[in-house]
Amino acid sequence: GENVEQHPSTLSVQEGDSAVIKCTYSDSASNYFPWYKQELGKRPQLIIDIRSNVGEKKDQRIAVTLNKTAKHFSLHITETQPEDSAVYFCAASKAGGGNKLTFGTGTQLKVEL
Amino acid sequence: NAGVTQTPKFRVLKTGQSMTLLCAQDMNHEYMYWYRQDPGMGLRLIHYSVGEGTTAKGEVPDGYNVSRLKKQNFLLGLESAAPSQTSVYFCATMLDAGSYEQYFGPGTRLTVT
């Protein structure tokens, strides 16, 4: 089955700096790659996603890049703010078999003032 | 329009007791999923359903059973709870086979002593 690895497990940045979280996946058939943000005690919330026919997608301060050849994708957050502090999860999915998501182990992002 | 709800929010069980977690949705989604979330391990899929009357195993199904008698409800059962089942349980839904975005419920925190 699919295996998703996520790095780093913790990331501390100064407010205003950029943050980058990286994930790799194992199944070349995977074609959907979402990123979820989870605040303490809350449910995961989708913040951005990318399909395999697209190399990059941007939404204001958040961007995701995908390298299908290398089987890795990354989340980029620019001009970080304290409210960006949370746990971020990457995931991968492919069509069929329930469109199941396989999650990475998460990155605790802390934005310091 | 409540979206995805989970009952109960918190529960403490003794080893060997049984319980059922309820996930309810009013979005008319076909697909429903049960995940468990443990520290440092991300979200792992327990069971899922692609429609009323169907269920299938996920990554970590042992010790759990599920039922989807009605489209809007997905039940997760623990027949004989074990301390290893202490976790936060999330339900998620997805529109249909042509979709990828999953919508998460608020979670149930279960402690087995």
PDB file of N, CA, C and O in Angstrom, chain A residues 1-2 7 20 24 32 34 38 41 45 52 58-60 62 76-77 88 90 93-94 98 102 109:
ATOM      1  N   GLY A   1       0.806  -1.193   0.000  1.00  0.00           N
ATOM      2  CA  GLY A   1       0.000   0.000   0.000  1.00  0.00           C
ATOM      3  C   GLY A   1       0.845   1.251   0.000  1.00  0.00           C
ATOM      4  O   GLY A   1       2.066   1.207   0.039  1.00  0.00           O
ATOM      5  N   GLU A   2       0.165   2.374  -0.021  1.00  0.00           N
ATOM      6  CA  GLU A   2       0.833   3.675  -0.052  1.00  0.00           C
ATOM      7  C   GLU A   2       1.542   3.951   1.272  1.00  0.00           C
ATOM      8  O   GLU A   2       1.070   3.568   2.347  1.00  0.00           O
ATOM      9  N   HIS A   7       8.437  15.406   6.660  1.00  0.00           N
ATOM     10  CA  HIS A   7       9.541  16.017   7.406  1.00  0.00           C
ATOM     11  C   HIS A   7       9.467  17.537   7.294  1.00  0.00           C
ATOM     12  O   HIS A   7       9.043  18.055   6.259  1.00  0.00           O
ATOM     13  N   VAL A  20       8.609  25.598   5.193  1.00  0.00           N
ATOM     14  CA  VAL A  20       8.470  24.571   4.153  1.00  0.00           C
ATOM     15  C   VAL A  20       8.382  23.202   4.810  1.00  0.00           C
ATOM     16  O   VAL A  20       9.201  22.858   5.660  1.00  0.00           O
ATOM     17  N   THR A  24       7.074  12.729   0.978  1.00  0.00           N
ATOM     18  CA  THR A  24       7.315  11.810  -0.131  1.00  0.00           C
ATOM     19  C   THR A  24       6.266  10.710  -0.085  1.00  0.00           C
ATOM     20  O   THR A  24       5.735  10.389   0.986  1.00  0.00           O
ATOM     21  N   TYR A  32      -3.746  12.533  -5.963  1.00  0.00           N
ATOM     22  CA  TYR A  32      -4.355  13.632  -5.223  1.00  0.00           C
ATOM     23  C   TYR A  32      -3.590  13.819  -3.929  1.00  0.00           C
ATOM     24  O   TYR A  32      -3.352  12.838  -3.194  1.00  0.00           O
ATOM     25  N   PRO A  34      -3.560  16.310  -0.666  1.00  0.00           N
ATOM     26  CA  PRO A  34      -4.071  17.416   0.149  1.00  0.00           C
ATOM     27  C   PRO A  34      -3.164  17.727   1.330  1.00  0.00           C
ATOM     28  O   PRO A  34      -2.381  16.881   1.761  1.00  0.00           O
ATOM     29  N   GLN A  38      -4.323  21.257  11.527  1.00  0.00           N
ATOM     30  CA  GLN A  38      -5.083  20.856  12.700  1.00  0.00           C
ATOM     31  C   GLN A  38      -4.617  21.656  13.904  1.00  0.00           C
ATOM     32  O   GLN A  38      -3.476  21.525  14.358  1.00  0.00           O
ATOM     33  N   GLY A  41      -6.851  20.242  19.636  1.00  0.00           N
ATOM     34  CA  GLY A  41      -8.198  19.866  20.037  1.00  0.00           C
ATOM     35  C   GLY A  41      -9.259  20.013  18.965  1.00  0.00           C
ATOM     36  O   GLY A  41     -10.448  19.836  19.252  1.00  0.00           O
ATOM     37  N   GLN A  45      -8.456  20.384   9.014  1.00  0.00           N
ATOM     38  CA  GLN A  45      -9.129  21.231   8.029  1.00  0.00           C
ATOM     39  C   GLN A  45      -8.279  21.292   6.769  1.00  0.00           C
ATOM     40  O   GLN A  45      -7.082  21.579   6.835  1.00  0.00           O
ATOM     41  N   SER A  52      -2.391  15.462  -9.657  1.00  0.00           N
ATOM     42  CA  SER A  52      -1.116  15.066 -10.267  1.00  0.00           C
ATOM     43  C   SER A  52      -0.873  15.698 -11.630  1.00  0.00           C
ATOM     44  O   SER A  52       0.239  15.634 -12.152  1.00  0.00           O
ATOM     45  N   LYS A  58      -1.236  27.775  -5.798  1.00  0.00           N
ATOM     46  CA  LYS A  58      -1.027  28.800  -4.787  1.00  0.00           C
ATOM     47  C   LYS A  58      -2.355  29.386  -4.345  1.00  0.00           C
ATOM     48  O   LYS A  58      -3.269  29.559  -5.154  1.00  0.00           O
ATOM     49  N   ASP A  59      -2.454  29.682  -3.056  1.00  0.00           N
ATOM     50  CA  ASP A  59      -3.641  30.320  -2.501  1.00  0.00           C
ATOM     51  C   ASP A  59      -3.175  31.299  -1.446  1.00  0.00           C
ATOM     52  O   ASP A  59      -2.878  30.928  -0.323  1.00  0.00           O
ATOM     53  N   GLN A  60      -3.059  32.546  -1.828  1.00  0.00           N
ATOM     54  CA  GLN A  60      -2.578  33.627  -0.965  1.00  0.00           C
ATOM     55  C   GLN A  60      -1.192  33.283  -0.426  1.00  0.00           C
ATOM     56  O   GLN A  60      -0.244  33.190  -1.201  1.00  0.00           O
ATOM     57  N   ILE A  62      -0.151  30.522   0.901  1.00  0.00           N
ATOM     58  CA  ILE A  62       0.106  29.083   0.913  1.00  0.00           C
ATOM     59  C   ILE A  62       0.291  28.576  -0.512  1.00  0.00           C
ATOM     60  O   ILE A  62      -0.459  28.963  -1.418  1.00  0.00           O
ATOM     61  N   HIS A  76       4.417  25.264   1.198  1.00  0.00           N
ATOM     62  CA  HIS A  76       5.181  26.481   1.442  1.00  0.00           C
ATOM     63  C   HIS A  76       4.235  27.518   2.043  1.00  0.00           C
ATOM     64  O   HIS A  76       3.186  27.819   1.463  1.00  0.00           O
ATOM     65  N   ILE A  77       4.617  28.055   3.198  1.00  0.00           N
ATOM     66  CA  ILE A  77       3.849  29.135   3.815  1.00  0.00           C
ATOM     67  C   ILE A  77       4.752  30.348   3.896  1.00  0.00           C
ATOM     68  O   ILE A  77       5.850  30.287   4.487  1.00  0.00           O
ATOM     69  N   TYR A  88       0.448  20.322  10.792  1.00  0.00           N
ATOM     70  CA  TYR A  88       0.112  20.189   9.379  1.00  0.00           C
ATOM     71  C   TYR A  88       0.352  18.746   8.937  1.00  0.00           C
ATOM     72  O   TYR A  88       1.388  18.148   9.245  1.00  0.00           O
ATOM     73  N   CYS A  90       0.273  16.094   5.546  1.00  0.00           N
ATOM     74  CA  CYS A  90       0.131  15.840   4.121  1.00  0.00           C
ATOM     75  C   CYS A  90      -0.554  14.488   3.959  1.00  0.00           C
ATOM     76  O   CYS A  90      -0.611  13.690   4.898  1.00  0.00           O
ATOM     77  N   SER A  93      -3.642  10.121  -2.170  1.00  0.00           N
ATOM     78  CA  SER A  93      -4.776   9.279  -2.492  1.00  0.00           C
ATOM     79  C   SER A  93      -4.758   8.947  -3.977  1.00  0.00           C
ATOM     80  O   SER A  93      -4.168   9.674  -4.779  1.00  0.00           O
ATOM     81  N   LYS A  94      -5.401   7.872  -4.342  1.00  0.00           N
ATOM     82  CA  LYS A  94      -5.582   7.541  -5.754  1.00  0.00           C
ATOM     83  C   LYS A  94      -7.008   7.103  -5.970  1.00  0.00           C
ATOM     84  O   LYS A  94      -7.703   6.701  -5.033  1.00  0.00           O
ATOM     85  N   GLY A  98     -12.206   3.200  -2.705  1.00  0.00           N
ATOM     86  CA  GLY A  98     -12.636   4.107  -1.650  1.00  0.00           C
ATOM     87  C   GLY A  98     -11.931   5.449  -1.627  1.00  0.00           C
ATOM     88  O   GLY A  98     -12.159   6.259  -0.734  1.00  0.00           O
ATOM     89  N   THR A 102      -3.905   8.342   2.646  1.00  0.00           N
ATOM     90  CA  THR A 102      -2.816   7.901   3.515  1.00  0.00           C
ATOM     91  C   THR A 102      -2.104   9.147   3.987  1.00  0.00           C
ATOM     92  O   THR A 102      -1.643   9.958   3.176  1.00  0.00           O
ATOM     93  N   LEU A 109       4.175  23.063  13.564  1.00  0.00           N
ATOM     94  CA  LEU A 109       4.749  24.357  13.201  1.00  0.00           C
ATOM     95  C   LEU A 109       4.492  25.361  14.311  1.00  0.00           C
ATOM     96  O   LEU A 109       3.352  25.550  14.743  1.00  0.00           O
TER      97      LEU A 109
END
